[in-house]
Structures are given as structure tokens and as C-alpha cells.
PDB file of C-alpha atoms and ligand atoms in Angstrom:
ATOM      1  CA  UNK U   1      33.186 -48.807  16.870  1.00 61.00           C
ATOM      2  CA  UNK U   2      30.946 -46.008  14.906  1.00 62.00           C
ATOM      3  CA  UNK U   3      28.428 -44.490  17.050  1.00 74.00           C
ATOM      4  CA  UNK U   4      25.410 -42.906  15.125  1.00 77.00           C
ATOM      5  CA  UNK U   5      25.121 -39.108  15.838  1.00 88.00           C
ATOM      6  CA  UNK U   6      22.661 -38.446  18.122  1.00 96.00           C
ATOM      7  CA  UNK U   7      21.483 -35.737  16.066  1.00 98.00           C
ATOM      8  CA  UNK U   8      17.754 -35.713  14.081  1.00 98.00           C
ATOM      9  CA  UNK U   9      16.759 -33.696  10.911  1.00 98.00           C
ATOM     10  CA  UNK U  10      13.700 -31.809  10.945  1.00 98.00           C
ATOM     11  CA  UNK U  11      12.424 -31.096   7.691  1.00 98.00           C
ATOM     12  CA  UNK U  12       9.462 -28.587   6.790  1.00 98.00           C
ATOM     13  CA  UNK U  13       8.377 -28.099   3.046  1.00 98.00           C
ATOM     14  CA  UNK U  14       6.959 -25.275   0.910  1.00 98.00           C
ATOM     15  CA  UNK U  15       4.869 -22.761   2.845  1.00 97.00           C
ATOM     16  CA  UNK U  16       5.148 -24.112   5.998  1.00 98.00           C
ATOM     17  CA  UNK U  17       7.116 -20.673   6.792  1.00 97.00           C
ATOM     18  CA  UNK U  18       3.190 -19.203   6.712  1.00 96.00           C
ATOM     19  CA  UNK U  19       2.033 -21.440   9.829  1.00 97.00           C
ATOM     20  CA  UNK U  20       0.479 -19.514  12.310  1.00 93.00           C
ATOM     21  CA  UNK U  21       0.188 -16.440   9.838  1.00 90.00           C
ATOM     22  CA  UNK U  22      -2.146 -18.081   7.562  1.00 84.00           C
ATOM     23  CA  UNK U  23      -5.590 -20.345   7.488  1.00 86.00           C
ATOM     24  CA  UNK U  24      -5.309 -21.146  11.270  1.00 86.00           C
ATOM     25  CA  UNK U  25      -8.471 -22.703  10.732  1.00 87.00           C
ATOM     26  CA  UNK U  26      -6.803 -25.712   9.240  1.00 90.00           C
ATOM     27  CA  UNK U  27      -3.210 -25.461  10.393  1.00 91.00           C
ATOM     28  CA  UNK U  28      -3.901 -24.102  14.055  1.00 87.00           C
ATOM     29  CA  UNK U  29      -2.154 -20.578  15.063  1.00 92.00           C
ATOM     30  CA  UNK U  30       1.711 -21.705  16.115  1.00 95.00           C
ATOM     31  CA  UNK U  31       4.558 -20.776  13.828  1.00 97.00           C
ATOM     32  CA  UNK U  32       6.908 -22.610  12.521  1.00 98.00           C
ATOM     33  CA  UNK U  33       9.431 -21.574  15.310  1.00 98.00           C
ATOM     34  CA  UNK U  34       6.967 -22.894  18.032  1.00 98.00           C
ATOM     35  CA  UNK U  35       7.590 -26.291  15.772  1.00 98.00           C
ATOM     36  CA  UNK U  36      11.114 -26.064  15.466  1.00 98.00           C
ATOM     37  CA  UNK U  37      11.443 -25.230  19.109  1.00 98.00           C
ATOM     38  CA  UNK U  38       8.503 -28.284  20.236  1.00 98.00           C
ATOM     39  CA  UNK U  39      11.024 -30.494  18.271  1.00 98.00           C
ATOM     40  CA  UNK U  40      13.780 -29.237  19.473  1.00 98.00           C
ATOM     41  CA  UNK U  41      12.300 -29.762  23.469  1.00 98.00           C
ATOM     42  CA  UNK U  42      11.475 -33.213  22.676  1.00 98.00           C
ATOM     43  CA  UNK U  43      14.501 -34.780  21.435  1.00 98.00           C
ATOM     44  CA  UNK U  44      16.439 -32.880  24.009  1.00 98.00           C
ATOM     45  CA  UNK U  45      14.614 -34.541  26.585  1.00 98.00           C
ATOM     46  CA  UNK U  46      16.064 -37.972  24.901  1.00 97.00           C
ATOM     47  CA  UNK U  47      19.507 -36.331  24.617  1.00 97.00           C
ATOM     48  CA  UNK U  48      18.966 -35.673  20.799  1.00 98.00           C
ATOM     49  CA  UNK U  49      19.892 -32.739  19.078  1.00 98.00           C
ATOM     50  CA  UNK U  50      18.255 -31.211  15.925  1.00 98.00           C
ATOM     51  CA  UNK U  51      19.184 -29.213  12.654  1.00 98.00           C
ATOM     52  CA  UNK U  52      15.949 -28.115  10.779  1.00 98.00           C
ATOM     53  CA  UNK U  53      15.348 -26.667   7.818  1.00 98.00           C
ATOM     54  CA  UNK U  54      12.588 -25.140   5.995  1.00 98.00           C
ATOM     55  CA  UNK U  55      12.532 -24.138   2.624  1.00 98.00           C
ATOM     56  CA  UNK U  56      10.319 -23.564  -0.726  1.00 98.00           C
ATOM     57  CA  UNK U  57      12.570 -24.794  -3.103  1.00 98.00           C
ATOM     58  CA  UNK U  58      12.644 -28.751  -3.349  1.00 98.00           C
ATOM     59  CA  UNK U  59      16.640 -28.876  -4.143  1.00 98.00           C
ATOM     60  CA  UNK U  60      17.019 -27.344  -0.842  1.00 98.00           C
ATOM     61  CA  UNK U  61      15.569 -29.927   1.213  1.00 98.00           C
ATOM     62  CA  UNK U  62      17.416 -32.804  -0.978  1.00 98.00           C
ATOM     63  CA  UNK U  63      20.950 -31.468  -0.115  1.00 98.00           C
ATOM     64  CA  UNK U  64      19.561 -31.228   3.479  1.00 98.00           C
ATOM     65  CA  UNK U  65      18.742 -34.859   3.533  1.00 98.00           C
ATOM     66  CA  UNK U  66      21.626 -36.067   1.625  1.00 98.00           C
ATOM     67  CA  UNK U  67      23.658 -34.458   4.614  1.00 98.00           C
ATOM     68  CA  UNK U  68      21.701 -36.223   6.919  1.00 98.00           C
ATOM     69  CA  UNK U  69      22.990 -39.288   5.849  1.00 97.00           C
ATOM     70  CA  UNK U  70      25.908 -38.935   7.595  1.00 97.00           C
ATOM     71  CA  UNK U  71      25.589 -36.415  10.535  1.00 97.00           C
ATOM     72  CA  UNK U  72      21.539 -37.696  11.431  1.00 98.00           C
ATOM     73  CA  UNK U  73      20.302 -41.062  13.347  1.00 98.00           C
ATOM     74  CA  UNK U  74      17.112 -40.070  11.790  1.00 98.00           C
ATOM     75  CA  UNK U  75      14.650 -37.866   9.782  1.00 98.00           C
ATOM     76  CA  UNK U  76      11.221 -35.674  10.889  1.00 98.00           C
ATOM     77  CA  UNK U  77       9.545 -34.758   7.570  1.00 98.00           C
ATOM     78  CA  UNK U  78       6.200 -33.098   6.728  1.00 98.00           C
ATOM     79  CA  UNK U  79       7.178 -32.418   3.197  1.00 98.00           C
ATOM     80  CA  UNK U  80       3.914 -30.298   3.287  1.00 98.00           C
ATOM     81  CA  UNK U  81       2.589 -30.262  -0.439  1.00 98.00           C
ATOM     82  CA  UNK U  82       5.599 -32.115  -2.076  1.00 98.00           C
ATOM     83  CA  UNK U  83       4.381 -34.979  -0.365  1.00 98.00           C
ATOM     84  CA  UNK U  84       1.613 -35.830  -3.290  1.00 98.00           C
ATOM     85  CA  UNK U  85       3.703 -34.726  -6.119  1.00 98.00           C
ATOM     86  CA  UNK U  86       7.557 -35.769  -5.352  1.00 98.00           C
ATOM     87  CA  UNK U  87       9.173 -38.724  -6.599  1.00 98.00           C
ATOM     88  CA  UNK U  88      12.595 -36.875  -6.300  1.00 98.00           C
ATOM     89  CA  UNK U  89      11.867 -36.306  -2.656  1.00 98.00           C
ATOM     90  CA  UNK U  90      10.833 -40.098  -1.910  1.00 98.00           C
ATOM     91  CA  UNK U  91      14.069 -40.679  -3.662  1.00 98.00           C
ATOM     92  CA  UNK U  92      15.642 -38.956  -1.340  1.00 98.00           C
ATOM     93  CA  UNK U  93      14.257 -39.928   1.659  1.00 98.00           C
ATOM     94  CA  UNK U  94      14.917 -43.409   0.422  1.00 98.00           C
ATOM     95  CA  UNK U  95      18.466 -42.789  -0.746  1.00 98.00           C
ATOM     96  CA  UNK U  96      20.381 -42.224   2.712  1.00 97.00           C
ATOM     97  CA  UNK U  97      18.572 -45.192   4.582  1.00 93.00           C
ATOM     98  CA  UNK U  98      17.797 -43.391   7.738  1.00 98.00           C
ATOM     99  CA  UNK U  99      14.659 -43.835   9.638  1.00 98.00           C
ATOM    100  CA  UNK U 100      11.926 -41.484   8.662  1.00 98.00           C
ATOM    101  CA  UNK U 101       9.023 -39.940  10.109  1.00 98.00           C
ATOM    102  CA  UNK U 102       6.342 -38.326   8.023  1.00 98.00           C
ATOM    103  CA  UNK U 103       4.154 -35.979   9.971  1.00 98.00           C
ATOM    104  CA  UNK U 104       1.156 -33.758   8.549  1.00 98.00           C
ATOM    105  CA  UNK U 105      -1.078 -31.085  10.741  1.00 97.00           C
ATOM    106  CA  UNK U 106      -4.134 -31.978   9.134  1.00 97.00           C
ATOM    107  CA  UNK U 107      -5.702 -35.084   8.277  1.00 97.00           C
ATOM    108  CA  UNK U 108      -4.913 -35.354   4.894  1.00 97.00           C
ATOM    109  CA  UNK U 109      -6.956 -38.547   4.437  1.00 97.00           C
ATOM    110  CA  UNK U 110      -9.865 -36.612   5.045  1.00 96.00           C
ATOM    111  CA  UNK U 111      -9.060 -33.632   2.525  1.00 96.00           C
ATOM    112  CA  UNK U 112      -9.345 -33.309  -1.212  1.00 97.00           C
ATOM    113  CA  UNK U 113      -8.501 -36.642  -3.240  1.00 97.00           C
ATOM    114  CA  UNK U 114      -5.594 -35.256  -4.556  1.00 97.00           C
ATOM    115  CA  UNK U 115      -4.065 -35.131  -0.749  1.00 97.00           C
ATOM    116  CA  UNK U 116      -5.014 -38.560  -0.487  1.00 98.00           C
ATOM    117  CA  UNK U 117      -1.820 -40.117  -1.758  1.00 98.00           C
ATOM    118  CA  UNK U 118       1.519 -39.807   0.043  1.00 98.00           C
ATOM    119  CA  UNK U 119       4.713 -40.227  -2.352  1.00 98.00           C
ATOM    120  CA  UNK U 120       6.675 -40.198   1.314  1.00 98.00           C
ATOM    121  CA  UNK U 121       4.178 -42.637   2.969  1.00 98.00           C
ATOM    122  CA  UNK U 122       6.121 -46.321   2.296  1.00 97.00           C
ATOM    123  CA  UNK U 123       9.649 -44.736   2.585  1.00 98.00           C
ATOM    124  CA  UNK U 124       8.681 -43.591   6.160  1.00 98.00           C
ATOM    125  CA  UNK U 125       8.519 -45.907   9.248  1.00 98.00           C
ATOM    126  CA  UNK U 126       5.828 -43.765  11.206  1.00 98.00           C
ATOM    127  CA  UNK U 127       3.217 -41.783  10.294  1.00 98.00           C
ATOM    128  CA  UNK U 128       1.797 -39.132  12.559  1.00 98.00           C
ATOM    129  CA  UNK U 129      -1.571 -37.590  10.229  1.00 98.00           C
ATOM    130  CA  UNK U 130      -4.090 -34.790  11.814  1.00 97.00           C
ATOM    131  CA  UNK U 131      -2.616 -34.615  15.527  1.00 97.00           C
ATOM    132  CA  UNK U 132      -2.114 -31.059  15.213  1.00 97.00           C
ATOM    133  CA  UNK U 133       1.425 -28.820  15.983  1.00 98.00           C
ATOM    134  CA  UNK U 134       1.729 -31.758  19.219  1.00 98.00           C
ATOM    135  CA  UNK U 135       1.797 -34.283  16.053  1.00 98.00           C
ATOM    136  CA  UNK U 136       5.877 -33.654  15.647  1.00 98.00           C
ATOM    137  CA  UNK U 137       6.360 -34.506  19.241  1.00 98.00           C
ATOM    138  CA  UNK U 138       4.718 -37.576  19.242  1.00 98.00           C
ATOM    139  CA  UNK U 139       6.824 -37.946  15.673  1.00 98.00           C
ATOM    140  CA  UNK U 140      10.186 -37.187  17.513  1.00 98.00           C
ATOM    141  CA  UNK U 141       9.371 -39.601  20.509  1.00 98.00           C
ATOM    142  CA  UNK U 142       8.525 -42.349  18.120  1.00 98.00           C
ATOM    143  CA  UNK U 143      10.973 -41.925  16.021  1.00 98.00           C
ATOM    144  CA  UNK U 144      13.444 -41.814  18.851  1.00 98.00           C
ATOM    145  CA  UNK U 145      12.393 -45.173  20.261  1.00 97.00           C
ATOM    146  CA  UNK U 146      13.031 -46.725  16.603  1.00 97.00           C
ATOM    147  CA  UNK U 147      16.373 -45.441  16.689  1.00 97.00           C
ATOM    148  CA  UNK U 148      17.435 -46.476  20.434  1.00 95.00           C
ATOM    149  CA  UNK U 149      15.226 -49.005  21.536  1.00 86.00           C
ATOM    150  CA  UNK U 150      12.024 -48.013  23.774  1.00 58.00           C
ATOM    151  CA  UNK U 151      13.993 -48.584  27.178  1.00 61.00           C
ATOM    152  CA  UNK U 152      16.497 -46.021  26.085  1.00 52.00           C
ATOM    153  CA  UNK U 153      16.785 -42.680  28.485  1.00 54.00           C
TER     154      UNK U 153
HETATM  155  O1  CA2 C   1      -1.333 -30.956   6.925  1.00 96.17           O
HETATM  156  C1  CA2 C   1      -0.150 -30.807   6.587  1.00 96.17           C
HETATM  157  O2  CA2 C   1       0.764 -30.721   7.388  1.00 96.17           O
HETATM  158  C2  CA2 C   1       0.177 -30.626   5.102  1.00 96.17           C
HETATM  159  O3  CA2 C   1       1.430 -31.266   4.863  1.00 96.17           O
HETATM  160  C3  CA2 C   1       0.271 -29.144   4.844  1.00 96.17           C
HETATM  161  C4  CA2 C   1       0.470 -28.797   3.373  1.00 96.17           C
HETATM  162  C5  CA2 C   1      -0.542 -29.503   2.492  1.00 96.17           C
HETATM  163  O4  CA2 C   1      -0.242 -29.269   1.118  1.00 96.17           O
HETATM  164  C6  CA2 C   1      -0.556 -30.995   2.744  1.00 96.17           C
HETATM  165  O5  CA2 C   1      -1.555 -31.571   1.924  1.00 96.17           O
HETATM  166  C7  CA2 C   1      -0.852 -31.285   4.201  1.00 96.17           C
HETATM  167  C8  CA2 C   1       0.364 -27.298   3.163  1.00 96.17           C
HETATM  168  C9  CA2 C   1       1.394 -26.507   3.905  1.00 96.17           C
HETATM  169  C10 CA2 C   1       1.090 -25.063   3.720  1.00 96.17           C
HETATM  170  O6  CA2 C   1       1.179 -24.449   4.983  1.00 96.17           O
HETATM  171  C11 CA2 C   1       0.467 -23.320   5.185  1.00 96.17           C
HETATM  172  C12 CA2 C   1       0.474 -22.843   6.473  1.00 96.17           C
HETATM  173  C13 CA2 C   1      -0.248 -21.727   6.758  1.00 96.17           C
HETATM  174  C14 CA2 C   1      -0.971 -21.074   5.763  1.00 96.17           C
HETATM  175  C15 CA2 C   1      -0.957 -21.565   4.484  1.00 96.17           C
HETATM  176  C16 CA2 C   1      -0.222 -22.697   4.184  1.00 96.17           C
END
């Protein structure tokens, strides 16, 4: 029998290194290691482990999800401003057939038009939009019950 890894990706996209440094009017004042570590906390609590990555440079995050295809049950993603522009991305995310969970800080829907589409949105399975740093946790738990079951401990 193959037993899927109980391991999660955690993916953060281009500038998302700046959180908490940068306009914490709009993207509140924790870093990106208070997300990484939130993350980290709640899939731990669900005996999940997590390998994250940030990066600027698209091809960085692709090889990172490729290699989730075989060591991840599942995907966190807020592919931050790739997310209106990347077909190669969505490819991506659609290539290794894991469950995904797109997650952004603000509320997008309520932003500029051009933040209004989501190349990510229909390749994902939940959608966590404007709740905030505590947004990835309630990603994480979510995505956790897709991949288990809800009864699962
Ligand atoms: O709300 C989100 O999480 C976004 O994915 C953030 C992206 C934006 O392009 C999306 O439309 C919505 C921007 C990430 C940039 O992060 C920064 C953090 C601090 C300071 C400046 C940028």
C-alpha cells in the first residue's frame, strides 16, 4: 500500500518576502516568518509537516511544485501577484494533481479590476480571500480536512 506523505507545500510568491516591512496598511504588520511559522503550527497540530518556499522568480516556485508532486498530500499557495498574470503557474498547480489552496491577505475582489481575476482560482479547491495573516490557518485546516477526511486527528 502507498501512503501519501503527510507533508504540505507552502508556497509564497513575489514580494511576499516584504510582509510586515512594507504597506502594513493593506497586508497587516507580520512577516513572512510569522506565516511560515502560523503554517507550520497548524498542520503540526494535524500531524502535518511543511516545506515552504518563497521566491521572486516564477521558475522557482514551478520546480517547487513539481516536487510536490511526489513528497506533498497537498499545496498552500498565495501566488501573490502571479496569480492575475500566470498561466504557467496554473499549469503547474494543475500539472501534479494535488489538492490546492489559494489564499490572499487582502480582499482582492474588492481591489483594482485588474486583481479581480485569479488564473489559480479553478485549479484550487479552497479559497481563503481577505482573512488576514489567520487566512493561511484557516487554509491549512481546510485543506487538511480535504486531504484526510474531517474526522481525522
Ligand atoms: O492579498 C494578497 O495576498 C495578494 O496576493 C498580495 C499580492 C497582490 O499582488 C495580490 O493582488 C494580492 C502582493 C504581494 C506583495 O506583498 C507585499 C508585502 C508587503 C509590502 C509590499 C508588498
Amino acid at each position: 500500500m502507498v501512503t501519501a506523505p503527510r507533508r504540505l507545500l507552502l508556497v509564497n510568491g513575489p514580494n511576499l518576502n516584504l510582509l510586515g516591512i512594507r504597506d502594513p496598511a493593506m497586508y497587516g504588520s507580520q512577516s513572512l516568518q510569522d506565516v511560515e511559522d502560523l503554517v507550520a503550527s497548524t498542520a503540526a497540530s494535524r500531524g502535518f509537516e511543511v516545506t515552504a518556499v518563497q521566491s521572486n522568480h516564477e521558475g522557482v516556485l514551478i520546480d517547487a511544485i513539481h516536487a510536490a508532486r511526489t513528497e506533498c498530500a497537498g499545496i498552500v499557495i498565495n501566488p501573490a501577484g502571479l496569480t492575475h498574470t500566470s498561466v504557467v503557474l496554473r499549469d503547474a498547480l494543475s500539472s501534479v494533481e494535488l489538492p490546492v489552496a489559494e489564499v490572499h491577505i487582502s480582499d482582492i475582489r474588492a481591489r483594482e479590476p485588474f486583481r479581480h481575476h485569479s488564473y489559480v482560482a479553478d485549479v484550487a479547491v479552497i479559497h481563503v480571500i481577505g482573512e488576514g495573516v489567520p487566512g493561511y490557518a484557516v487554509a491549512v485546516t481546510r485543506l487538511i480536512d480535504v486531504i484526510t477526511g474531517p474526522t481525522d486527528d
